[in-house]
Amino acid sequence: MKNINTIICLLFLSLQVMGQSPIIVASGLFDSSDANTLGLSKPEGLTTVSVYKPTVSSTYQFVNGVAMIEFKGALYCMWQTSKTDEDASETWVAYARSVNDGLTWSEPMVLCPSLEGSGYTSSGGWLSTSDMLIGFINVWPTGINSDGGYTQYVQSNDGVSWTSPQDVTMSDGSRLNGIFEQDPHVISSGRIVNAAHFQPGLKVMPIYTDDPTGRSGWHKGNFAYSGTGTQSNELEPSLFERPSDKALVMLFRDQGGSSYMRLAAVSEDQGETWTNAVKTNYPDSRSKQSAGNLPDGTCFISGNPTGNKNRKPLTVGLSADGITFDHAWLLRDANEVAAGPRYSGKAKRSGYGYCKSLVAGDYLYVCYSTNKEDVEYSRVPLKSIALIAPSKPTGINEISSSDNKTIKTYNLLGQQVNENYRNIIIKNGKKYFKY
């Protein structure tokens, strides 16, 4: 069975070299005729929580760039905020803290203040070790041609007291002159892989480091972005790790394309070299997305797969093998959100924008800004959405049909799957279609 899996992976790699899509969305997974739910249902145990919801008297009524992390038993949530407009000169980075599993949250606190007329700051995501919480800050100084900026960090041992901002550095010690994407991933080898949008302008590049804090040692991956303007066509990526071969699949917003489909590139050497990004059939809304792996290896992609500019509803797509996405759940439907923002402001729009995700404890958290006014997240029990069974055998030939044992179920790659999996399955040596 291992040989069969190897052949499948090699065949799939050869297709990538020829420019074929690294991921495939199963036919009919998203029903574009249903603008409210895309034909999806909500998973059992789904809950949604508001972290920050401004009122008419609030000074700061714009939010975006929400990111979460768990540290020493508490949950932390960061976002950029301003009075009314996106990327206004007074924009600063706020955070809130919950010590009761996200049921209630503190008032917003300052993670990094505004630059007071010399630019602005925005959220860059989190990392943590056992004794250190690191918050990344994107700095957008005035005076840089074609937009752009650099990345700094603050750190804390208790989530309350923070150091002053310091530069994030490359492997040669120079400053990382790029805007950090908000979800650096710790992959199975322990390496950290992310992406940054480098000066001049915003040119995306995968980056990696073996510094467990993410504060230093960053290398640019070997990746050829497309586009000749101040921005690359590929923007704002996220990634997951394929369970079978540990290859990394990075997904991009297609900012320069003519279709609303996600782009994808693959690395088979832990982020050092990448294929060119190619168009997939996974719909997008040209917004930030989030991807990753559940503890069992299930690959997920959260976002707005509408195939147009609408950033609603919000969904999570799932794949047991990291190739075929054939399961999806609804997190927020389009009718749940107001038709427009409560308060006026530049770049505000109806929808669930710029989502990022966190796996912590027994849950998947998907956080986002609602109408670019409210900081919210939706929490899903892992048991409701995981596709791969906890113990994975080496091959299908291990199926036992003994009367006193539970008959195990497998997909076509020989991965043991659980009762949530819907597709062609192999059970007791026979193939079935489970729907």
Tab-separated table of C-alpha atoms in Angstrom:
chain	number	residue	atom	x	y	z
A	1	MET	CA	0.000	0.000	0.000
A	2	LYS	CA	2.900	2.386	0.675
A	3	ASN	CA	4.096	1.802	-2.909
A	4	ILE	CA	0.655	2.687	-4.237
A	5	ASN	CA	0.627	5.896	-2.205
A	6	THR	CA	4.103	6.757	-3.499
A	7	ILE	CA	2.968	6.224	-7.087
A	8	ILE	CA	-0.072	8.448	-6.511
A	9	CYS	CA	2.085	11.207	-5.003
A	10	LEU	CA	4.627	10.995	-7.857
A	11	LEU	CA	1.836	11.111	-10.418
A	12	PHE	CA	0.331	14.131	-8.713
A	13	LEU	CA	3.735	15.868	-8.606
A	14	SER	CA	4.162	15.273	-12.350
A	15	LEU	CA	0.794	16.948	-12.931
A	16	GLN	CA	1.949	19.930	-10.844
A	17	VAL	CA	5.066	20.270	-12.967
A	18	MET	CA	2.808	20.418	-16.039
A	19	GLY	CA	0.844	23.243	-14.394
A	20	GLN	CA	-2.117	21.259	-13.115
A	21	SER	CA	-3.871	22.302	-9.922
A	22	PRO	CA	-2.429	21.016	-6.618
A	23	ILE	CA	-5.944	20.919	-5.144
A	24	ILE	CA	-9.310	19.902	-6.541
A	25	VAL	CA	-12.766	20.844	-5.321
A	26	ALA	CA	-15.243	18.008	-5.693
A	27	SER	CA	-18.055	18.730	-8.118
A	28	GLY	CA	-21.090	20.225	-6.388
A	29	LEU	CA	-19.352	20.922	-3.081
A	30	PHE	CA	-20.395	24.584	-3.186
A	31	ASP	CA	-23.803	25.493	-4.617
A	32	SER	CA	-23.295	28.953	-6.103
A	33	SER	CA	-27.033	29.307	-6.719
A	34	ASP	CA	-27.585	29.472	-2.948
A	35	ALA	CA	-26.109	32.842	-1.968
A	36	ASN	CA	-27.078	32.400	1.685
A	37	THR	CA	-25.411	29.068	2.547
A	38	LEU	CA	-23.778	27.777	-0.677
A	39	GLY	CA	-25.813	24.645	-0.014
A	40	LEU	CA	-23.947	23.871	3.209
A	41	SER	CA	-25.128	23.077	6.729
A	42	LYS	CA	-23.600	24.013	10.079
A	43	PRO	CA	-21.615	21.442	12.074
A	44	GLU	CA	-22.794	20.163	15.425
A	45	GLY	CA	-21.579	22.245	18.355
A	46	LEU	CA	-20.794	25.402	16.347
A	47	THR	CA	-20.751	28.600	18.421
A	48	THR	CA	-19.978	32.221	17.536
A	49	VAL	CA	-18.586	34.808	19.969
A	50	SER	CA	-18.038	38.573	19.725
A	51	VAL	CA	-14.702	39.716	21.148
A	52	TYR	CA	-15.190	43.416	20.459
A	53	LYS	CA	-18.291	45.186	19.189
A	54	PRO	CA	-18.070	49.002	19.010
A	55	THR	CA	-21.048	51.153	19.904
A	56	VAL	CA	-22.134	54.527	18.598
A	57	SER	CA	-20.074	56.181	21.349
A	58	SER	CA	-16.902	54.132	20.688
A	59	THR	CA	-13.889	56.091	19.491
A	60	TYR	CA	-12.656	53.220	17.324
A	61	GLN	CA	-15.273	51.786	14.975
A	62	PHE	CA	-13.084	50.145	12.319
A	63	VAL	CA	-11.430	46.730	12.801
A	64	ASN	CA	-9.641	44.242	10.544
A	65	GLY	CA	-6.830	41.678	10.510
A	66	VAL	CA	-8.099	39.491	13.364
A	67	ALA	CA	-5.765	36.716	14.587
A	68	MET	CA	-5.905	34.393	17.624
A	69	ILE	CA	-3.571	32.190	19.672
A	70	GLU	CA	-3.571	30.151	22.891
A	71	PHE	CA	-0.864	30.745	25.524
A	72	LYS	CA	-0.604	29.291	29.041
A	73	GLY	CA	-4.281	28.354	29.104
A	74	ALA	CA	-5.596	31.735	27.941
A	75	LEU	CA	-6.818	32.852	24.516
A	76	TYR	CA	-5.507	36.007	22.857
A	77	CYS	CA	-6.992	37.941	19.952
A	78	MET	CA	-5.336	40.820	18.050
A	79	TRP	CA	-6.628	43.196	15.396
A	80	GLN	CA	-5.884	46.565	13.844
A	81	THR	CA	-8.256	49.362	14.714
A	82	SER	CA	-8.918	52.977	13.763
A	83	LYS	CA	-11.651	55.559	14.183
A	84	THR	CA	-13.546	55.084	10.911
A	85	ASP	CA	-11.309	54.286	7.942
A	86	GLU	CA	-9.111	51.396	6.843
A	87	ASP	CA	-5.357	52.030	7.192
A	88	ALA	CA	-5.930	55.526	8.601
A	89	SER	CA	-2.982	57.392	10.078
A	90	GLU	CA	-4.133	56.713	13.663
A	91	THR	CA	-4.389	52.901	13.131
A	92	TRP	CA	-2.923	50.845	15.974
A	93	VAL	CA	-2.884	47.197	17.073
A	94	ALA	CA	-5.249	46.117	19.843
A	95	TYR	CA	-5.607	42.810	21.638
A	96	ALA	CA	-7.961	41.187	24.117
A	97	ARG	CA	-7.539	38.239	26.467
A	98	SER	CA	-9.869	35.493	27.689
A	99	VAL	CA	-9.154	33.231	30.652
A	100	ASN	CA	-12.391	31.217	30.442
A	101	ASP	CA	-12.105	29.454	27.059
A	102	GLY	CA	-13.299	32.474	25.126
A	103	LEU	CA	-16.645	32.881	26.867
A	104	THR	CA	-15.828	36.452	27.922
A	105	TRP	CA	-13.072	38.821	26.884
A	106	SER	CA	-11.186	41.723	28.372
A	107	GLU	CA	-11.573	45.240	27.087
A	108	PRO	CA	-9.199	46.032	24.183
A	109	MET	CA	-5.635	46.684	25.274
A	110	VAL	CA	-2.702	48.216	23.380
A	111	LEU	CA	-0.329	45.741	21.744
A	112	CYS	CA	1.345	48.439	19.652
A	113	PRO	CA	0.334	52.126	19.550
A	114	SER	CA	-0.117	54.258	16.455
A	115	LEU	CA	2.938	55.896	14.898
A	116	GLU	CA	1.462	59.361	15.589
A	117	GLY	CA	1.742	60.857	12.123
A	118	SER	CA	4.757	58.934	10.835
A	119	GLY	CA	2.751	56.016	9.492
A	120	TYR	CA	0.546	53.341	10.998
A	121	THR	CA	0.716	49.784	12.359
A	122	SER	CA	-1.346	46.691	11.617
A	123	SER	CA	-1.632	43.166	12.998
A	124	GLY	CA	0.922	40.558	11.932
A	125	GLY	CA	-0.197	37.455	13.828
A	126	TRP	CA	1.159	35.414	16.715
A	127	LEU	CA	3.621	32.701	17.689
A	128	SER	CA	4.292	31.170	21.089
A	129	THR	CA	6.689	28.864	22.895
A	130	SER	CA	6.083	27.252	26.268
A	131	ASP	CA	7.158	30.424	28.089
A	132	MET	CA	6.959	33.241	25.539
A	133	LEU	CA	4.148	34.889	23.566
A	134	ILE	CA	5.251	36.803	20.464
A	135	GLY	CA	3.043	39.315	18.681
A	136	PHE	CA	4.058	40.490	15.214
A	137	ILE	CA	3.453	44.078	14.150
A	138	ASN	CA	3.406	45.339	10.575
A	139	VAL	CA	4.842	48.838	10.327
A	140	TRP	CA	3.749	51.046	7.424
A	141	PRO	CA	5.908	54.197	7.602
A	142	THR	CA	5.166	57.272	5.535
A	143	GLY	CA	7.594	58.026	2.754
A	144	ILE	CA	7.963	54.518	1.288
A	145	ASN	CA	7.263	54.609	-2.432
A	146	SER	CA	4.612	52.222	-3.811
A	147	ASP	CA	3.408	51.382	-0.313
A	148	GLY	CA	5.038	48.676	1.791
A	149	GLY	CA	6.666	48.335	5.172
A	150	TYR	CA	8.524	46.063	7.562
A	151	THR	CA	7.831	43.692	10.464
A	152	GLN	CA	8.521	44.071	14.175
A	153	TYR	CA	7.634	41.988	17.219
A	154	VAL	CA	6.731	42.413	20.859
A	155	GLN	CA	7.024	39.627	23.421
A	156	SER	CA	5.621	38.738	26.827
A	157	ASN	CA	5.976	36.042	29.454
A	158	ASP	CA	2.528	36.644	30.936
A	159	GLY	CA	0.405	38.082	28.110
A	160	VAL	CA	0.026	41.353	29.978
A	161	SER	CA	3.427	43.099	30.108
A	162	TRP	CA	5.144	43.573	26.743
A	163	THR	CA	8.563	44.575	25.488
A	164	SER	CA	8.986	47.531	23.168
A	165	PRO	CA	8.843	46.676	19.438
A	166	GLN	CA	11.992	45.228	17.874
A	167	ASP	CA	12.787	44.403	14.244
A	168	VAL	CA	12.165	40.894	12.916
A	169	THR	CA	15.359	39.901	11.085
A	170	MET	CA	16.442	37.816	8.126
A	171	SER	CA	19.114	35.110	8.298
A	172	ASP	CA	21.844	37.692	7.550
A	173	GLY	CA	20.703	39.916	10.422
A	174	SER	CA	19.059	42.554	8.237
A	175	ARG	CA	15.553	43.809	8.914
A	176	LEU	CA	12.666	41.898	7.320
A	177	ASN	CA	11.531	44.585	4.901
A	178	GLY	CA	8.150	43.073	4.229
A	179	ILE	CA	4.637	42.895	5.625
A	180	PHE	CA	4.065	39.676	7.580
A	181	GLU	CA	1.113	37.477	6.753
A	182	GLN	CA	-0.942	36.890	9.909
A	183	ASP	CA	-0.657	33.125	10.363
A	184	PRO	CA	2.905	31.779	10.548
A	185	HIS	CA	2.672	27.968	10.548
A	186	VAL	CA	4.755	25.615	12.651
A	187	ILE	CA	4.986	22.579	10.360
A	188	SER	CA	5.550	18.991	11.514
A	189	SER	CA	9.355	19.279	11.388
A	190	GLY	CA	9.266	22.262	13.760
A	191	ARG	CA	10.228	24.757	11.069
A	192	ILE	CA	8.114	27.913	10.790
A	193	VAL	CA	6.820	28.747	7.319
A	194	ASN	CA	4.964	31.917	6.425
A	195	ALA	CA	4.865	34.548	3.690
A	196	ALA	CA	5.647	38.256	3.563
A	197	HIS	CA	4.913	41.023	1.075
A	198	PHE	CA	8.302	42.609	0.388
A	199	GLN	CA	9.375	46.064	-0.684
A	200	PRO	CA	9.398	47.745	-3.123
A	201	GLY	CA	5.635	47.617	-3.140
A	202	LEU	CA	3.971	44.408	-1.975
A	203	LYS	CA	5.632	41.414	-3.684
A	204	VAL	CA	4.701	38.142	-2.019
A	205	MET	CA	7.375	35.624	-1.076
A	206	PRO	CA	7.202	32.438	1.023
A	207	ILE	CA	9.619	32.653	3.965
A	208	TYR	CA	10.895	30.160	6.547
A	209	THR	CA	12.950	30.062	9.740
A	210	ASP	CA	14.174	27.510	12.254
A	211	ASP	CA	14.058	30.037	15.095
A	212	PRO	CA	11.136	28.722	17.213
A	213	THR	CA	10.187	32.268	18.223
A	214	GLY	CA	10.034	33.576	14.647
A	215	ARG	CA	11.970	36.686	15.646
A	216	SER	CA	15.022	36.017	13.466
A	217	GLY	CA	16.659	33.747	10.913
A	218	TRP	CA	14.131	34.200	8.110
A	219	HIS	CA	14.986	33.044	4.590
A	220	LYS	CA	13.147	33.811	1.380
A	221	GLY	CA	11.910	30.725	-0.413
A	222	ASN	CA	12.626	30.248	-4.096
A	223	PHE	CA	9.339	31.346	-5.640
A	224	ALA	CA	8.524	33.214	-8.847
A	225	TYR	CA	5.582	35.533	-8.319
A	226	SER	CA	3.749	36.954	-11.331
A	227	GLY	CA	2.782	40.513	-12.196
A	228	THR	CA	4.775	43.609	-13.081
A	229	GLY	CA	3.051	46.296	-11.008
A	230	THR	CA	3.672	47.435	-7.462
A	231	GLN	CA	1.863	44.300	-6.208
A	232	SER	CA	2.337	40.687	-7.173
A	233	ASN	CA	-0.714	38.946	-8.606
A	234	GLU	CA	-0.442	36.455	-5.738
A	235	LEU	CA	-1.305	37.988	-2.368
A	236	GLU	CA	-2.186	37.148	1.240
A	237	PRO	CA	-1.505	33.402	1.325
A	238	SER	CA	-2.014	30.636	3.845
A	239	LEU	CA	-0.894	27.013	3.798
A	240	PHE	CA	-1.485	23.427	4.901
A	241	GLU	CA	0.681	20.295	5.003
A	242	ARG	CA	-0.331	17.247	2.981
A	243	PRO	CA	-0.618	14.244	5.325
A	244	SER	CA	0.859	11.635	2.976
A	245	ASP	CA	4.143	13.279	1.915
A	246	LYS	CA	4.398	16.400	4.155
A	247	ALA	CA	4.465	18.654	1.098
A	248	LEU	CA	3.314	22.213	1.786
A	249	VAL	CA	0.488	23.695	-0.260
A	250	MET	CA	0.316	27.491	-0.198
A	251	LEU	CA	-2.912	29.172	-1.304
A	252	PHE	CA	-3.060	32.734	-2.618
A	253	ARG	CA	-5.603	35.412	-3.361
A	254	ASP	CA	-5.544	36.044	-7.116
A	255	GLN	CA	-5.384	39.814	-7.027
A	256	GLY	CA	-4.314	40.268	-10.619
A	257	GLY	CA	-6.410	37.589	-12.272
A	258	SER	CA	-9.682	37.712	-14.126
A	259	SER	CA	-11.421	34.980	-12.115
A	260	TYR	CA	-12.373	34.556	-8.488
A	261	MET	CA	-10.419	31.339	-7.888
A	262	ARG	CA	-7.625	30.599	-5.460
A	263	LEU	CA	-4.080	30.052	-6.650
A	264	ALA	CA	-1.839	27.338	-5.204
A	265	ALA	CA	1.867	26.450	-5.144
A	266	VAL	CA	3.660	23.438	-3.622
A	267	SER	CA	6.930	22.967	-1.739
A	268	GLU	CA	8.421	19.520	-1.126
A	269	ASP	CA	11.448	20.745	0.855
A	270	GLN	CA	9.827	22.489	3.831
A	271	GLY	CA	9.384	25.839	2.159
A	272	GLU	CA	12.758	26.325	0.481
A	273	THR	CA	11.607	25.961	-3.130
A	274	TRP	CA	8.134	26.280	-4.632
A	275	THR	CA	6.340	25.512	-7.855
A	276	ASN	CA	4.739	28.374	-9.715
A	277	ALA	CA	1.290	29.267	-8.432
A	278	VAL	CA	-1.494	27.956	-10.657
A	279	LYS	CA	-5.205	28.595	-10.693
A	280	THR	CA	-7.348	26.041	-8.868
A	281	ASN	CA	-11.090	25.431	-8.999
A	282	TYR	CA	-11.499	26.460	-5.342
A	283	PRO	CA	-13.706	29.601	-5.407
A	284	ASP	CA	-12.612	32.790	-3.679
A	285	SER	CA	-13.819	36.335	-3.056
A	286	ARG	CA	-10.388	37.984	-3.380
A	287	SER	CA	-10.073	38.204	0.371
A	288	LYS	CA	-7.688	36.796	2.921
A	289	GLN	CA	-8.132	33.132	3.654
A	290	SER	CA	-6.845	30.704	6.236
A	291	ALA	CA	-5.644	27.141	5.877
A	292	GLY	CA	-4.045	24.532	8.077
A	293	ASN	CA	-4.306	21.042	9.515
A	294	LEU	CA	-6.419	19.576	12.256
A	295	PRO	CA	-4.583	17.334	14.762
A	296	ASP	CA	-5.579	14.201	12.820
A	297	GLY	CA	-4.029	15.613	9.632
A	298	THR	CA	-7.274	16.730	7.982
A	299	CYS	CA	-6.510	19.745	5.752
A	300	PHE	CA	-8.833	22.737	5.969
A	301	ILE	CA	-9.415	25.998	4.099
A	302	SER	CA	-11.631	28.674	5.616
A	303	GLY	CA	-12.935	31.688	3.756
A	304	ASN	CA	-15.642	32.929	1.410
A	305	PRO	CA	-15.805	30.559	-1.610
A	306	THR	CA	-18.387	32.636	-3.462
A	307	GLY	CA	-16.647	33.085	-6.796
A	308	ASN	CA	-17.415	36.827	-6.685
A	309	LYS	CA	-16.755	39.868	-4.481
A	310	ASN	CA	-19.198	38.792	-1.759
A	311	ARG	CA	-17.430	37.993	1.515
A	312	LYS	CA	-20.352	36.022	2.854
A	313	PRO	CA	-21.143	33.301	3.779
A	314	LEU	CA	-18.142	31.975	5.730
A	315	THR	CA	-17.222	28.303	5.316
A	316	VAL	CA	-14.552	25.721	6.028
A	317	GLY	CA	-13.593	23.173	3.359
A	318	LEU	CA	-11.967	19.855	4.296
A	319	SER	CA	-9.759	17.231	2.680
A	320	ALA	CA	-8.386	13.976	4.083
A	321	ASP	CA	-5.491	13.831	1.607
A	322	GLY	CA	-4.784	17.515	0.937
A	323	ILE	CA	-5.676	17.083	-2.726
A	324	THR	CA	-9.417	16.589	-3.070
A	325	PHE	CA	-11.623	18.893	-1.019
A	326	ASP	CA	-14.878	16.995	-0.846
A	327	HIS	CA	-16.336	18.123	2.500
A	328	ALA	CA	-17.398	21.582	3.641
A	329	TRP	CA	-19.339	23.164	6.488
A	330	LEU	CA	-21.095	26.473	6.942
A	331	LEU	CA	-19.789	28.716	9.745
A	332	ARG	CA	-21.835	31.895	9.128
A	333	ASP	CA	-24.571	32.314	6.544
A	334	ALA	CA	-25.044	35.469	4.515
A	335	ASN	CA	-28.335	36.374	6.168
A	336	GLU	CA	-26.751	36.529	9.636
A	337	VAL	CA	-24.839	39.695	8.833
A	338	ALA	CA	-26.318	43.157	8.345
A	339	ALA	CA	-26.611	44.350	4.774
A	340	GLY	CA	-24.119	47.092	5.538
A	341	PRO	CA	-21.940	48.521	8.331
A	342	ARG	CA	-23.556	50.297	11.281
A	343	TYR	CA	-21.124	53.194	11.028
A	344	SER	CA	-19.619	54.964	8.038
A	345	GLY	CA	-16.010	54.402	7.045
A	346	LYS	CA	-13.618	53.884	4.146
A	347	ALA	CA	-13.371	50.298	2.753
A	348	LYS	CA	-16.125	48.933	4.997
A	349	ARG	CA	-18.390	46.324	3.450
A	350	SER	CA	-20.893	43.683	4.485
A	351	GLY	CA	-19.379	40.289	5.187
A	352	TYR	CA	-16.948	38.162	7.178
A	353	GLY	CA	-13.543	39.423	6.149
A	354	TYR	CA	-9.903	38.392	6.337
A	355	CYS	CA	-10.369	35.238	8.399
A	356	LYS	CA	-7.554	33.473	10.240
A	357	SER	CA	-7.695	30.259	12.252
A	358	LEU	CA	-6.430	28.542	15.381
A	359	VAL	CA	-6.545	24.927	16.505
A	360	ALA	CA	-6.517	24.799	20.304
A	361	GLY	CA	-7.776	22.134	22.683
A	362	ASP	CA	-10.716	20.331	21.133
A	363	TYR	CA	-11.735	23.138	18.779
A	364	LEU	CA	-11.050	24.906	15.515
A	365	TYR	CA	-11.418	28.672	15.890
A	366	VAL	CA	-11.973	30.788	12.779
A	367	CYS	CA	-11.735	34.508	13.566
A	368	TYR	CA	-12.643	37.435	11.330
A	369	SER	CA	-13.959	40.988	11.176
A	370	THR	CA	-17.690	41.290	10.564
A	371	ASN	CA	-18.473	44.289	8.340
A	372	LYS	CA	-14.999	45.535	9.366
A	373	GLU	CA	-16.599	46.661	12.631
A	374	ASP	CA	-16.894	43.653	14.944
A	375	VAL	CA	-14.178	41.233	16.073
A	376	GLU	CA	-15.725	37.753	16.110
A	377	TYR	CA	-14.869	34.090	15.882
A	378	SER	CA	-16.706	30.848	15.192
A	379	ARG	CA	-15.672	27.762	17.154
A	380	VAL	CA	-16.205	24.205	15.911
A	381	PRO	CA	-15.587	20.976	17.889
A	382	LEU	CA	-12.892	18.982	16.107
A	383	LYS	CA	-14.913	15.797	16.510
A	384	SER	CA	-17.635	17.347	14.328
A	385	ILE	CA	-15.388	17.965	11.312
A	386	ALA	CA	-12.251	15.765	11.459
A	387	LEU	CA	-12.079	13.231	8.627
A	388	ILE	CA	-9.139	10.980	9.488
A	389	ALA	CA	-9.412	8.339	12.215
A	390	PRO	CA	-7.032	8.779	15.184
A	391	SER	CA	-4.967	5.656	14.491
A	392	LYS	CA	-3.810	5.259	10.905
A	393	PRO	CA	-2.681	1.812	9.685
A	394	THR	CA	-0.107	1.270	6.961
A	395	GLY	CA	-2.486	-0.135	4.383
A	396	ILE	CA	-5.915	-1.404	3.444
A	397	ASN	CA	-4.785	-5.002	3.903
A	398	GLU	CA	-5.036	-4.448	7.653
A	399	ILE	CA	-8.845	-4.465	7.605
A	400	SER	CA	-10.248	-7.052	9.961
A	401	SER	CA	-13.732	-8.505	9.605
A	402	SER	CA	-13.699	-10.371	12.883
A	403	ASP	CA	-17.124	-10.418	14.496
A	404	ASN	CA	-15.767	-8.990	17.731
A	405	LYS	CA	-13.973	-6.033	16.137
A	406	THR	CA	-15.197	-2.798	14.632
A	407	ILE	CA	-14.662	-2.869	10.874
A	408	LYS	CA	-12.444	0.037	9.876
A	409	THR	CA	-13.135	2.371	6.981
A	410	TYR	CA	-10.587	3.757	4.506
A	411	ASN	CA	-10.448	6.193	1.622
A	412	LEU	CA	-8.853	5.370	-1.741
A	413	LEU	CA	-5.390	6.375	-0.482
A	414	GLY	CA	-5.540	3.823	2.330
A	415	GLN	CA	-6.040	6.421	5.064
A	416	GLN	CA	-8.329	5.314	7.847
A	417	VAL	CA	-11.266	7.748	7.970
A	418	ASN	CA	-14.019	8.324	10.493
A	419	GLU	CA	-17.784	8.609	10.303
A	420	ASN	CA	-17.661	12.240	9.073
A	421	TYR	CA	-16.033	11.222	5.777
A	422	ARG	CA	-18.343	11.299	2.742
A	423	ASN	CA	-17.036	9.915	-0.558
A	424	ILE	CA	-15.869	6.585	-1.952
A	425	ILE	CA	-14.852	4.393	0.990
A	426	ILE	CA	-13.435	0.913	1.413
A	427	LYS	CA	-14.960	-1.200	4.139
A	428	ASN	CA	-14.471	-4.901	4.707
A	429	GLY	CA	-12.620	-5.088	1.393
A	430	LYS	CA	-15.466	-3.547	-0.632
A	431	LYS	CA	-15.949	-0.103	-2.134
A	432	TYR	CA	-18.983	1.999	-1.239
A	433	PHE	CA	-20.096	5.568	-1.914
A	434	LYS	CA	-21.034	7.238	1.364
A	435	TYR	CA	-23.149	10.383	1.097
